[in-house]
Each structure stands twice: as C-alpha cells, then as structure tokens.
C-alpha cells in the first residue's frame, strides 16, 4: 500500500480539541507508516528479536499498536495480543502461559510486570512506549531511531503469525494461534464478501481492525474510546468523528451502536455518508437494525457471525432482517446470522449429552433441527496456545476436515441460512425439554419497558426451573408502588401466551446486566443465575392467588 498509495492517510489519531470544540488529529500516510514499521523492525532486530520471538504488546490503540504489530510480523516474530479489560487474574494467567520474551508496553504495563515477576519471568527485552523508569530495556523511540534495514524474511503460510486471545466472556481467556494463511484468508473474505476497497475511511470502534485496515488500503480513524470500557465512550464525540472524517465504514458491538443510534435519534441526526456498518460481538436485535437503518440511510448494515477462533463465517444484511427474519426472531425462531461466506461450511450435529467425545456426534442433522454448530474453512484456526486438552475438546476432525465447535446451539433452514439459538451453556434444561435463550428472550423484550431480557436456569439440570431476568429501559420508575407487581403480571401474560414459555413463572428485575469486557454486549447469564438464586422473584396478584 505504501507503493500504491504513498500519500494516502493510513492512520488518523485524535490529539485533542480546538477552541470551538473541533477534534484535532494527527495523520500518518502509508509511506510514513511503512517507514516507521521498517525502522521499528530494524531496531528490534538489532536487539535479537526475530523469527519465533514471542512479544507481548501492551500499548494503546493507534500509531504505536500498528507500528509494533507490523514490525513484529515483518521479522517473523509473534505478537501476543491480550484484551486489556479481562481482569488482572485472567491477565496474569494468560501472560504466564504465553511465555513472552519481549514486552512492548506503556509504562503502566512494565510497572505491572514488576509486581508479577513470576508471570513475566522469561522476559529478556523491555521496550517502553513512553517514559522508561527503573526497569531497564529501551524505549520505542530508541527502536525507531535505527537507520538500518530489517532482515529479509521468507515466511510460509503455516508459520505462526500471532496469538490473539479470546475475551473470556464464555470461559477463561484462551490464546488462539493464527497462522499466516488465516490472516490472508480473512483479508480475502473482507474484500470479497463485504466489498472493502482502498481509499475507504474506517472508524475503528474495535481496535483489532486497525491491524486489518492497512493491508486493505483503508484509513483508520482511531476514536476517543477506552477499549477496556467501550460503553463509556461519548456518543457525541463518535458522531463528530463520523462526520468530520467522512467515515465510510465502521465495525462495532451492538451495545455501542445502540448508544450511537439512540443519541442520533434523540438529536435528529442523520449520517448518509456512511456506506457500510458491521455489527457483531453478540446477538443483534431487529429493533437496533431499524434504528440504524434510519440514522444511516445510505449504509449497508451487516451482522457477521464468528469468534476469535474463526471469523468471519456468515453474514446477513439489514434488508433481509427487516423484511423477513426479524419478525421470526420476535416470534421465538432464534437469530438468523445469514448464509456461510465463500469457502465456509456449517454443520449442525446433535448436542452431546456430556463431555467432548466426538463419537457422540452422529450428525449432520437435517434442516430445521436444533443442534451444536460446527464450522470449517480457511479462516478456522487449528489450536489454542499451550492448551492441548482445550484444543482437543474444541476441534473435531472427520474425513481430513477440521471442524471447530462454536459453542452455540443453532439450526440451518432450507435456504442454507444459520439460525443461532444461544450458547450451549445457557440452554435451560427443564423437565419438559430445553429452552434456548435466543428463542425465549425476544418474546419478553417486546415489553415496552424492558431493555434486555435473559433466560436463566434455577436449580440443577435436567430439571431446572426457568426464570427471566429483565433490565428496565432507562428512566423506568420501578420503585413506585405497584409497578413491580404490574411488571410481573405482564411478563407472566407474555409467558402464558406462547406454548414454549408457558412454564416460566419466575421473573426478576435487575437494573444493569453484567456483560463481557470486549464488546459490553454479551449477557453474562451465569452471573445472573447465581444472583437470582439468592433473590425472591417479582410477585403479582396472580402469583399470590396461584400460591394460595
């Protein structure tokens, strides 16, 4: 891209605000970025960083992150990228297992490493992005001052390119081994399936996209957003960036897009210049698609499906959601995530009764039947880093095809579309059969004073008592007399109106749902279930008479 589009902006980073509130930015073009990457690679190579060296990156999103990641890739070293919001205990466990030899980080990261010497015991080089204090090593500025050239390296497709960690929202965070060919396949799908083109401008609400955009020839606009707390971002600042930088594309979580969309609705803001939105990280409700379609009338809205271990896999556009599948989602059919992308295969197999033995997999199941979702294709990774048992549990090999277990329950319809019914661990096994979160929850979200709903299981499987926890819309005055009883009565009426939910009688009210750290969108139902087990359900007059 530096040869093809040397003067085009590669990265635009906010540096503050002017006197009238306008955002100020610093831009770096592709030629400057390529030069910076080469100087950084040369500086690291001079300090014996090379092929196979594991380097933990703890820098803020922006120019330093892109520079360091591409410099390591240039040398055949292995960037290890952790989610900064996963919590200290998870963070230290991941660092210890990754065995990094190099730490490239802000001063706070180096200070943290001194507090946990056992986790960082294999470090032989420290590179500080900022002021270096008493921990030795070099600064990133010193690496960038190198005048030499990095070594020329021939890499094959099977070389380990990076280790990217899962967020830990569905279990302990795990390092996913990415090979060169996985990144190549992802770039091919982003170009072919979504039409990404050089010259576009992306507001990178998901920081990892700043690593894809340079290879696509796309300008990355780094937002005023803390990746540890994305929902704390000011929607006004994000909308200002969308407008001032003439953004054409953006990828973010449903929770963040909900915040932006509702802000625009409240302010009567329309943004016709955006051409494409990608919304992923959790189930996307049709109501959000409707809001965003009005705010971004010129955009194609995609809701891709995937995971750190395999992405992207499927996608569906807003026209199909609003024209057909959204109504089916509201009626309890699950969430349609679209058709498999080119080269991706989806298989639905019976849900294992226990354990991870592949012999229990007797599928594939016919269209319409709910089972466990398996995926294969060029973007599907093969292993977790230093977790052989976890890898064996997550992968199934049949007829020389490697399948990854997504951990989701779903079904294929007769048109080849995948419908997700919820996470396997969130299925509630009742005495009358299983209940699936993405089938049940939309029924209760239809209540005008409910923002989110979560299906939980009370007691032990296979005879759990189902319950529903609801999060009220902002401003709902549930402390007023009689409001809670009325809510319980109305939720009970919704449950009785559908055969699938007729047995649900326990309802709970929680002001704020616990969510994942990366997207702030995945509901932590296991935390809600533990909370609800210690609480009394909401009671209505109907509940009282039934009890008596």
mmCIF file with all atom_site columns, N, CA and C in Angstrom, residues 103 255 268 295 321 339 352 372 408 532:
data_model
loop_
_atom_site.group_PDB
_atom_site.id
_atom_site.type_symbol
_atom_site.label_atom_id
_atom_site.label_alt_id
_atom_site.label_comp_id
_atom_site.label_asym_id
_atom_site.label_entity_id
_atom_site.label_seq_id
_atom_site.pdbx_PDB_ins_code
_atom_site.Cartn_x
_atom_site.Cartn_y
_atom_site.Cartn_z
_atom_site.occupancy
_atom_site.B_iso_or_equiv
_atom_site.pdbx_formal_charge
_atom_site.auth_seq_id
_atom_site.auth_comp_id
_atom_site.auth_asym_id
_atom_site.auth_atom_id
_atom_site.pdbx_PDB_model_num
ATOM 1  N N  . UNK A 1 103 ? 8.495   -7.622  26.087 1.00 0.00 ? 103 UNK A N  1
ATOM 2  C CA . UNK A 1 103 ? 7.330   -6.838  26.491 1.00 0.00 ? 103 UNK A CA 1
ATOM 3  C C  . UNK A 1 103 ? 7.443   -5.463  25.853 1.00 0.00 ? 103 UNK A C  1
ATOM 4  N N  . UNK A 1 255 ? -24.030 -3.084  21.535 1.00 0.00 ? 255 UNK A N  1
ATOM 5  C CA . UNK A 1 255 ? -24.237 -2.138  22.635 1.00 0.00 ? 255 UNK A CA 1
ATOM 6  C C  . UNK A 1 255 ? -23.736 -0.748  22.268 1.00 0.00 ? 255 UNK A C  1
ATOM 7  N N  . UNK A 1 268 ? -31.901 14.031  16.353 1.00 0.00 ? 268 UNK A N  1
ATOM 8  C CA . UNK A 1 268 ? -32.367 14.135  14.955 1.00 0.00 ? 268 UNK A CA 1
ATOM 9  C C  . UNK A 1 268 ? -31.189 14.219  13.976 1.00 0.00 ? 268 UNK A C  1
ATOM 10 N N  . UNK A 1 295 ? -30.835 6.080   10.859 1.00 0.00 ? 295 UNK A N  1
ATOM 11 C CA . UNK A 1 295 ? -29.745 7.030   11.118 1.00 0.00 ? 295 UNK A CA 1
ATOM 12 C C  . UNK A 1 295 ? -28.723 7.014   9.985  1.00 0.00 ? 295 UNK A C  1
ATOM 13 N N  . UNK A 1 321 ? -33.113 -8.830  7.248  1.00 0.00 ? 321 UNK A N  1
ATOM 14 C CA . UNK A 1 321 ? -33.566 -8.849  8.640  1.00 0.00 ? 321 UNK A CA 1
ATOM 15 C C  . UNK A 1 321 ? -34.891 -8.114  8.782  1.00 0.00 ? 321 UNK A C  1
ATOM 16 N N  . UNK A 1 339 ? -26.112 -16.624 5.589  1.00 0.00 ? 339 UNK A N  1
ATOM 17 C CA . UNK A 1 339 ? -25.549 -17.775 4.881  1.00 0.00 ? 339 UNK A CA 1
ATOM 18 C C  . UNK A 1 339 ? -24.043 -17.825 5.066  1.00 0.00 ? 339 UNK A C  1
ATOM 19 N N  . UNK A 1 352 ? -24.074 -32.935 22.432 1.00 0.00 ? 352 UNK A N  1
ATOM 20 C CA . UNK A 1 352 ? -23.553 -34.036 23.240 1.00 0.00 ? 352 UNK A CA 1
ATOM 21 C C  . UNK A 1 352 ? -24.221 -34.043 24.605 1.00 0.00 ? 352 UNK A C  1
ATOM 22 N N  . UNK A 1 372 ? -25.720 -28.603 17.799 1.00 0.00 ? 372 UNK A N  1
ATOM 23 C CA . UNK A 1 372 ? -24.494 -27.850 18.029 1.00 0.00 ? 372 UNK A CA 1
ATOM 24 C C  . UNK A 1 372 ? -23.911 -27.398 16.697 1.00 0.00 ? 372 UNK A C  1
ATOM 25 N N  . UNK A 1 408 ? -22.182 -22.864 20.238 1.00 0.00 ? 408 UNK A N  1
ATOM 26 C CA . UNK A 1 408 ? -23.530 -22.337 20.057 1.00 0.00 ? 408 UNK A CA 1
ATOM 27 C C  . UNK A 1 408 ? -24.498 -23.445 19.666 1.00 0.00 ? 408 UNK A C  1
ATOM 28 N N  . UNK A 1 532 ? -29.819 -14.448 40.898 1.00 0.00 ? 532 UNK A N  1
ATOM 29 C CA . UNK A 1 532 ? -31.249 -14.703 41.067 1.00 0.00 ? 532 UNK A CA 1
ATOM 30 C C  . UNK A 1 532 ? -31.521 -15.821 42.069 1.00 0.00 ? 532 UNK A C  1
#
